[in-house]
Amino acid sequence: MNRLGIVVLYDANGTVDRYVEFLLSSLQSEIQEYIIVINGYMKDESIQRLRQYTANIYIRENAGFDAGAYKDVFLQFLPQSVWKNYDEIVLMNDTFFGPVTSMEQIWKLFEADSVDFWGITRHPRQELSDGSIVESHIQSYFIVIKRRLFTSPYFSEFWEKLSYPQTYQEAVENFEIKFTVFFKEKGFCGKSLMDLKEGAVFDEEAVNPCFHSYELLKEYHVPFLKKKFLNLESPNFADMMAALEYIEKETSYNKDLIWESLFRLSKENRKWSAFNYSELEKFYCRYTRIYIYGAGKYGQNMKRYFQYRKWKFGCFLVSDHADESQNCKNFRDVIITKDVGIILALGRKTFYEVYPIIRCQVDETQLMLPDYL
């Protein structure tokens, strides 16, 4: 099997983390040649590290997200006479960690299956509150396309008609969703790894399967972990912590590859996370006793992170209606000494209501704040 891997990379600070190198090296036994497309800026040192995997590195303007990068590969960078020589083409980006387990059996499953394209996870059909429909589709962070599809005239037609997305939502609608819908309408068959497992694991309310990373790892043997859900504001953060614990216990994947990237991202990119993981660790080590202010979603996520790190905290602090059965105390009832640190694990709106009050009563250096200011 002769495969071409087209890999799209983007980093706001032009850095390639080690997890990307591990991904590329791990797939080399199945992917014979890579083309790497860099959206935007990349440091020279990072580019040199990528050259050990391929000489085919293209740097383009960061326009059109992954969809724009793929469009440029198929319509500008790589002639049809070249890419039509492959048996399969793999489209992937750098938005996930892994593979955390061997992919050998996955490749074999889909080699034996009469599909024209496949991926790891499938987003189910969903009716939105405004009545619009999100059609079922294979998620685009990792898609394998077989020869019958990419040698058809419809393949070039898809890329020629695709406009460069201007927003993330446009990229999802016009590339990720439309890829599955368009080729299904043309008579091609696409499946995901999830489709091959009998019996549903998720409940009826489940939407994006990547919200259930632990279940994907354990039940579906999905080899990847989506990076964007590993920030403390993520709605499925507790599930992601369970996924990390599973990876550390049940696989040989190096967890340092994950945390090196997360620590760097939370430090360099405030849009990625309101909390800097490295500063949070320093703050925890600085004080004898830690309190988490807020017992809602953000506070519970912080608690789950503490559990993962095997850290301890005194209790949750709240402004009123303290429920001691939930390990909550009213802030007014707690004596704050100099060896106490308080983490304000609050959403933006609540933070701006609480912070002006707290800072009048507690030394600023004793407060760990989300990066809202």
Short mmCIF file of C-alpha atoms in Angstrom, two decimals:
data_model
loop_
_atom_site.label_atom_id
_atom_site.label_comp_id
_atom_site.label_asym_id
_atom_site.label_seq_id
_atom_site.Cartn_x
_atom_site.Cartn_y
_atom_site.Cartn_z
CA MET A 1 0.00 0.00 0.00
CA ASN A 2 1.48 3.31 -1.13
CA ARG A 3 0.18 6.20 0.97
CA LEU A 4 0.71 9.95 0.87
CA GLY A 5 0.17 11.93 4.07
CA ILE A 6 -0.75 15.60 3.79
CA VAL A 7 -0.18 17.21 7.18
CA VAL A 8 -1.37 20.74 8.02
CA LEU A 9 0.38 22.49 10.90
CA TYR A 10 -0.45 25.75 12.61
CA ASP A 11 0.97 27.33 15.74
CA ALA A 12 0.52 30.97 16.72
CA ASN A 13 4.13 31.11 17.91
CA GLY A 14 5.67 29.08 15.10
CA THR A 15 6.63 26.11 17.25
CA VAL A 16 6.47 22.39 16.50
CA ASP A 17 6.06 20.40 19.71
CA ARG A 18 7.52 16.94 20.20
CA TYR A 19 4.11 15.28 20.01
CA VAL A 20 3.94 16.25 16.33
CA GLU A 21 7.28 14.58 15.68
CA PHE A 22 6.08 11.46 17.48
CA LEU A 23 2.92 11.42 15.36
CA LEU A 24 4.89 11.68 12.12
CA SER A 25 7.46 9.07 13.08
CA SER A 26 4.81 6.65 14.39
CA LEU A 27 2.89 6.71 11.11
CA GLN A 28 5.91 6.33 8.84
CA SER A 29 5.48 2.56 8.71
CA GLU A 30 2.09 3.09 7.03
CA ILE A 31 2.56 6.44 5.28
CA GLN A 32 5.40 6.31 2.78
CA GLU A 33 5.63 10.02 1.97
CA TYR A 34 4.62 13.24 3.67
CA ILE A 35 3.75 16.69 2.45
CA ILE A 36 3.74 19.21 5.28
CA VAL A 37 1.81 22.45 4.86
CA ILE A 38 2.46 25.22 7.36
CA ASN A 39 -0.31 27.77 7.76
CA GLY A 40 1.42 31.04 8.58
CA TYR A 41 4.73 31.42 10.38
CA MET A 42 7.12 28.70 11.53
CA LYS A 43 10.47 29.14 13.26
CA ASP A 44 13.55 27.97 11.36
CA GLU A 45 14.48 25.56 14.15
CA SER A 46 11.06 23.89 13.92
CA ILE A 47 11.26 23.66 10.14
CA GLN A 48 14.64 21.96 10.36
CA ARG A 49 13.20 19.34 12.72
CA LEU A 50 10.40 18.67 10.25
CA ARG A 51 12.87 18.10 7.42
CA GLN A 52 13.82 14.73 8.88
CA TYR A 53 10.37 13.51 7.78
CA THR A 54 10.11 15.16 4.36
CA ALA A 55 11.67 17.70 2.04
CA ASN A 56 8.18 18.61 0.82
CA ILE A 57 7.36 21.51 3.14
CA TYR A 58 5.15 24.35 1.95
CA ILE A 59 4.63 27.57 3.89
CA ARG A 60 1.50 29.49 2.97
CA GLU A 61 -0.52 32.41 4.23
CA ASN A 62 -2.77 31.38 7.11
CA ALA A 63 -5.93 31.61 5.04
CA GLY A 64 -8.80 29.17 4.84
CA PHE A 65 -7.75 26.97 7.77
CA ASP A 66 -7.00 23.30 6.96
CA ALA A 67 -9.45 23.41 4.05
CA GLY A 68 -7.49 26.16 2.33
CA ALA A 69 -4.23 24.26 2.82
CA TYR A 70 -5.64 21.07 1.28
CA LYS A 71 -7.16 23.05 -1.60
CA ASP A 72 -3.75 24.59 -2.36
CA VAL A 73 -2.04 21.18 -2.28
CA PHE A 74 -4.43 19.61 -4.76
CA LEU A 75 -4.83 22.60 -7.07
CA GLN A 76 -1.39 24.30 -6.85
CA PHE A 77 1.41 22.47 -5.02
CA LEU A 78 0.93 18.91 -6.27
CA PRO A 79 0.02 18.00 -9.87
CA GLN A 80 -2.64 15.34 -10.40
CA SER A 81 -0.08 13.27 -12.26
CA VAL A 82 1.77 12.90 -8.93
CA TRP A 83 -0.98 12.33 -6.37
CA LYS A 84 -2.87 9.94 -8.64
CA ASN A 85 0.02 7.48 -8.32
CA TYR A 86 -0.82 6.72 -4.68
CA ASP A 87 -3.20 4.06 -3.35
CA GLU A 88 -4.40 6.24 -0.47
CA ILE A 89 -4.09 9.86 0.62
CA VAL A 90 -4.24 10.76 4.31
CA LEU A 91 -5.38 14.23 5.38
CA MET A 92 -4.49 15.19 8.94
CA ASN A 93 -3.65 18.15 11.14
CA ASP A 94 -1.90 18.72 14.47
CA THR A 95 -5.00 19.12 16.65
CA PHE A 96 -4.61 15.77 18.41
CA PHE A 97 -2.11 13.75 20.43
CA GLY A 98 -1.20 10.19 19.53
CA PRO A 99 -1.28 7.58 18.35
CA VAL A 100 -1.51 6.36 21.93
CA THR A 101 -1.80 2.75 20.73
CA SER A 102 -0.78 0.94 17.56
CA MET A 103 -2.87 1.73 14.47
CA GLU A 104 -1.90 -1.46 12.65
CA GLN A 105 -5.28 -3.13 13.15
CA ILE A 106 -7.18 0.01 12.14
CA TRP A 107 -5.37 0.20 8.82
CA LYS A 108 -6.10 -3.49 8.23
CA LEU A 109 -9.78 -3.10 9.09
CA PHE A 110 -10.29 -0.43 6.47
CA GLU A 111 -8.10 -2.12 3.86
CA ALA A 112 -10.50 -5.05 4.05
CA ASP A 113 -13.60 -2.83 4.03
CA SER A 114 -15.06 -1.59 0.75
CA VAL A 115 -15.05 2.08 1.76
CA ASP A 116 -13.86 5.00 -0.34
CA PHE A 117 -12.84 7.20 2.60
CA TRP A 118 -12.67 6.77 6.35
CA GLY A 119 -11.85 8.57 9.55
CA ILE A 120 -11.70 8.02 13.28
CA THR A 121 -14.88 9.66 14.62
CA ARG A 122 -18.25 10.54 13.16
CA HIS A 123 -20.33 13.51 14.27
CA PRO A 124 -24.00 12.43 14.37
CA ARG A 125 -26.82 14.19 12.57
CA GLN A 126 -28.12 17.02 14.75
CA GLU A 127 -31.04 19.42 14.61
CA LEU A 128 -30.12 22.83 16.01
CA SER A 129 -32.40 25.14 17.99
CA ASP A 130 -32.98 27.32 14.92
CA GLY A 131 -34.25 24.33 12.95
CA SER A 132 -31.16 23.91 10.82
CA ILE A 133 -29.59 20.49 10.39
CA VAL A 134 -26.00 19.40 10.92
CA GLU A 135 -25.62 16.37 8.71
CA SER A 136 -23.76 13.32 9.97
CA HIS A 137 -20.13 13.54 8.92
CA ILE A 138 -16.69 12.08 9.46
CA GLN A 139 -14.59 14.53 11.44
CA SER A 140 -11.77 15.95 9.39
CA TYR A 141 -8.76 15.90 11.73
CA PHE A 142 -7.82 12.51 10.23
CA ILE A 143 -9.31 11.28 6.94
CA VAL A 144 -8.00 8.54 4.67
CA ILE A 145 -9.09 8.71 1.00
CA LYS A 146 -8.86 5.70 -1.30
CA ARG A 147 -7.82 5.72 -4.92
CA ARG A 148 -11.29 5.25 -6.46
CA LEU A 149 -12.39 8.53 -4.92
CA PHE A 150 -9.40 10.77 -5.50
CA THR A 151 -8.96 9.65 -9.13
CA SER A 152 -12.58 10.49 -9.92
CA PRO A 153 -13.40 13.87 -11.51
CA TYR A 154 -15.55 14.68 -8.48
CA PHE A 155 -12.46 14.99 -6.30
CA SER A 156 -11.03 17.92 -8.25
CA GLU A 157 -14.51 19.39 -8.55
CA PHE A 158 -14.87 19.45 -4.76
CA TRP A 159 -11.66 21.45 -4.26
CA GLU A 160 -12.29 23.76 -7.20
CA LYS A 161 -15.74 24.71 -5.87
CA LEU A 162 -14.56 25.11 -2.27
CA SER A 163 -14.13 28.75 -1.29
CA TYR A 164 -11.46 29.58 1.26
CA PRO A 165 -13.33 29.60 4.59
CA GLN A 166 -13.24 32.97 6.35
CA THR A 167 -14.32 31.66 9.74
CA TYR A 168 -13.98 28.44 11.71
CA GLN A 169 -17.73 27.84 11.30
CA GLU A 170 -17.42 28.16 7.53
CA ALA A 171 -14.55 25.64 7.59
CA VAL A 172 -16.75 23.15 9.47
CA GLU A 173 -19.78 23.67 7.24
CA ASN A 174 -18.11 23.94 3.82
CA PHE A 175 -15.26 21.49 4.29
CA GLU A 176 -15.68 19.08 7.20
CA ILE A 177 -19.43 18.46 6.84
CA LYS A 178 -19.64 18.94 3.09
CA PHE A 179 -16.79 16.50 2.38
CA THR A 180 -18.88 13.58 3.68
CA VAL A 181 -22.18 14.87 2.25
CA PHE A 182 -20.79 15.72 -1.20
CA PHE A 183 -19.06 12.41 -1.83
CA LYS A 184 -21.93 10.40 -0.38
CA GLU A 185 -24.25 12.10 -2.88
CA LYS A 186 -21.83 11.11 -5.66
CA GLY A 187 -22.09 7.46 -4.67
CA PHE A 188 -18.99 7.04 -2.53
CA CYS A 189 -18.98 5.26 0.83
CA GLY A 190 -17.39 6.72 3.96
CA LYS A 191 -17.12 5.19 7.42
CA SER A 192 -15.51 5.96 10.75
CA LEU A 193 -13.86 3.69 13.28
CA MET A 194 -16.93 4.25 15.45
CA ASP A 195 -19.17 2.81 12.72
CA LEU A 196 -17.39 -0.53 12.88
CA LYS A 197 -18.32 -1.17 16.52
CA GLU A 198 -21.65 -2.80 17.24
CA GLY A 199 -23.84 -1.15 19.84
CA ALA A 200 -23.91 2.52 20.82
CA VAL A 201 -21.76 3.61 23.74
CA PHE A 202 -22.92 7.23 24.00
CA ASP A 203 -26.35 8.34 25.14
CA GLU A 204 -28.88 10.01 22.84
CA GLU A 205 -27.85 13.51 23.92
CA ALA A 206 -24.24 13.01 22.86
CA VAL A 207 -23.23 15.36 20.06
CA ASN A 208 -19.55 15.73 19.33
CA PRO A 209 -18.04 12.30 20.10
CA CYS A 210 -14.75 13.98 21.03
CA PHE A 211 -16.54 15.22 24.16
CA HIS A 212 -16.28 11.59 25.29
CA SER A 213 -12.57 10.98 24.89
CA TYR A 214 -12.35 8.43 27.69
CA GLU A 215 -15.08 6.30 26.16
CA LEU A 216 -13.50 6.64 22.71
CA LEU A 217 -10.20 5.36 24.05
CA LYS A 218 -11.62 2.53 26.15
CA GLU A 219 -14.56 1.30 24.10
CA TYR A 220 -13.64 2.19 20.51
CA HIS A 221 -9.85 1.97 20.86
CA VAL A 222 -9.49 5.38 19.23
CA PRO A 223 -5.75 6.12 19.07
CA PHE A 224 -6.00 9.93 19.24
CA LEU A 225 -6.84 12.56 21.86
CA LYS A 226 -8.10 15.97 20.76
CA LYS A 227 -5.94 18.76 22.14
CA LYS A 228 -8.42 21.63 22.37
CA PHE A 229 -10.51 20.00 25.11
CA LEU A 230 -7.58 19.86 27.53
CA ASN A 231 -8.00 23.41 28.81
CA LEU A 232 -9.63 24.05 32.16
CA GLU A 233 -12.64 25.82 30.61
CA SER A 234 -13.60 22.83 28.47
CA PRO A 235 -17.12 21.47 29.11
CA ASN A 236 -15.78 17.89 28.99
CA PHE A 237 -12.64 18.52 31.04
CA ALA A 238 -13.39 15.79 33.59
CA ASP A 239 -13.70 13.25 30.79
CA MET A 240 -10.37 14.41 29.37
CA MET A 241 -8.68 13.89 32.74
CA ALA A 242 -10.10 10.35 32.83
CA ALA A 243 -8.73 9.86 29.30
CA LEU A 244 -5.27 10.99 30.39
CA GLU A 245 -5.36 8.63 33.36
CA TYR A 246 -6.34 5.80 31.04
CA ILE A 247 -3.48 6.60 28.65
CA GLU A 248 -0.97 6.64 31.49
CA LYS A 249 -2.24 3.36 32.97
CA GLU A 250 -3.08 1.34 29.86
CA THR A 251 -0.67 2.55 27.16
CA SER A 252 3.01 3.28 26.72
CA TYR A 253 2.41 6.74 25.24
CA ASN A 254 4.70 9.34 26.80
CA LYS A 255 2.47 11.73 28.79
CA ASP A 256 5.29 14.32 28.77
CA LEU A 257 4.55 14.92 25.08
CA ILE A 258 1.08 16.06 26.07
CA TRP A 259 2.01 18.22 29.04
CA GLU A 260 4.97 19.90 27.32
CA SER A 261 2.57 21.17 24.69
CA LEU A 262 -0.21 22.12 27.13
CA PHE A 263 2.15 24.02 29.43
CA ARG A 264 3.56 25.94 26.46
CA LEU A 265 0.16 26.69 24.94
CA SER A 266 -1.33 27.93 28.21
CA LYS A 267 1.70 30.17 28.71
CA GLU A 268 1.89 31.65 25.21
CA ASN A 269 -1.71 31.78 24.05
CA ARG A 270 -4.29 33.35 26.37
CA LYS A 271 -7.01 32.56 23.81
CA TRP A 272 -6.34 28.86 24.34
CA SER A 273 -6.71 28.84 28.12
CA ALA A 274 -7.63 31.31 30.85
CA PHE A 275 -5.24 29.53 33.20
CA ASN A 276 -1.51 29.12 32.72
CA TYR A 277 -0.69 25.56 33.78
CA SER A 278 2.89 26.33 34.74
CA GLU A 279 1.88 29.38 36.81
CA LEU A 280 -0.84 27.31 38.46
CA GLU A 281 1.76 24.76 39.54
CA LYS A 282 4.02 27.47 40.95
CA PHE A 283 1.07 28.98 42.81
CA TYR A 284 0.12 25.64 44.33
CA CYS A 285 3.68 25.04 45.57
CA ARG A 286 3.91 28.53 47.08
CA TYR A 287 1.17 28.13 49.71
CA THR A 288 0.52 25.76 52.59
CA ARG A 289 -3.21 25.75 52.02
CA ILE A 290 -5.21 26.30 48.83
CA TYR A 291 -8.86 27.21 48.38
CA ILE A 292 -10.82 27.13 45.12
CA TYR A 293 -13.20 30.07 44.83
CA GLY A 294 -16.26 28.89 42.92
CA ALA A 295 -18.03 25.52 43.02
CA GLY A 296 -19.61 25.67 39.57
CA LYS A 297 -18.34 24.29 36.28
CA TYR A 298 -14.95 26.00 36.48
CA GLY A 299 -14.47 25.09 40.12
CA GLN A 300 -15.36 21.45 39.46
CA ASN A 301 -12.91 21.35 36.57
CA MET A 302 -10.20 22.76 38.82
CA LYS A 303 -11.04 20.13 41.44
CA ARG A 304 -10.70 17.41 38.78
CA TYR A 305 -7.33 18.79 37.74
CA PHE A 306 -6.22 18.72 41.39
CA GLN A 307 -7.31 15.09 41.59
CA TYR A 308 -5.33 14.24 38.47
CA ARG A 309 -2.23 15.96 39.84
CA LYS A 310 -2.84 14.41 43.29
CA TRP A 311 -2.96 17.89 44.80
CA LYS A 312 -5.02 18.82 47.86
CA PHE A 313 -7.19 21.88 48.56
CA GLY A 314 -9.08 23.04 51.61
CA CYS A 315 -12.56 23.49 50.19
CA PHE A 316 -14.59 25.51 47.72
CA LEU A 317 -15.28 29.13 48.68
CA VAL A 318 -18.54 30.74 47.63
CA SER A 319 -20.16 34.12 48.19
CA ASP A 320 -23.37 32.73 49.71
CA HIS A 321 -25.47 29.59 50.21
CA ALA A 322 -22.53 27.45 51.23
CA ASP A 323 -23.33 23.73 51.09
CA GLU A 324 -20.93 22.00 53.46
CA SER A 325 -22.01 18.59 52.15
CA GLN A 326 -20.43 19.70 48.85
CA ASN A 327 -17.24 20.85 50.61
CA CYS A 328 -18.25 24.51 50.32
CA LYS A 329 -17.75 27.34 52.79
CA ASN A 330 -18.80 30.95 52.67
CA PHE A 331 -15.83 33.19 51.97
CA ARG A 332 -16.76 35.43 54.92
CA ASP A 333 -16.43 32.48 57.32
CA VAL A 334 -12.87 31.56 56.40
CA ILE A 335 -9.81 33.13 57.98
CA ILE A 336 -7.29 33.94 55.27
CA THR A 337 -3.75 33.88 56.63
CA LYS A 338 -0.54 34.66 54.75
CA ASP A 339 0.10 31.00 53.93
CA VAL A 340 -3.23 30.65 52.08
CA GLY A 341 -3.66 30.87 48.30
CA ILE A 342 -7.01 31.26 46.55
CA ILE A 343 -7.70 30.23 42.96
CA LEU A 344 -10.59 32.12 41.38
CA ALA A 345 -12.08 29.36 39.19
CA LEU A 346 -14.95 31.42 37.82
CA GLY A 347 -16.53 32.20 34.50
CA ARG A 348 -15.91 35.65 33.07
CA LYS A 349 -19.19 37.24 34.20
CA THR A 350 -18.99 35.89 37.77
CA PHE A 351 -15.30 36.73 37.99
CA TYR A 352 -15.95 40.43 37.33
CA GLU A 353 -18.61 40.42 40.03
CA VAL A 354 -16.48 38.66 42.65
CA TYR A 355 -12.95 39.91 42.00
CA PRO A 356 -13.47 43.56 43.09
CA ILE A 357 -14.75 42.30 46.45
CA ILE A 358 -12.06 39.68 47.03
CA ARG A 359 -9.10 41.88 46.17
CA CYS A 360 -10.13 44.35 48.87
CA GLN A 361 -9.86 41.62 51.51
CA VAL A 362 -6.98 39.43 50.31
CA ASP A 363 -3.47 40.37 49.23
CA GLU A 364 -3.22 40.27 45.42
CA THR A 365 -0.21 37.95 45.59
CA GLN A 366 -2.40 35.33 47.27
CA LEU A 367 -4.82 35.21 44.34
CA MET A 368 -4.54 33.04 41.22
CA LEU A 369 -6.67 34.70 38.57
CA PRO A 370 -7.97 33.54 35.20
CA ASP A 371 -6.52 35.59 32.38
CA TYR A 372 -9.55 37.80 31.83
CA LEU A 373 -7.99 41.15 32.72
#
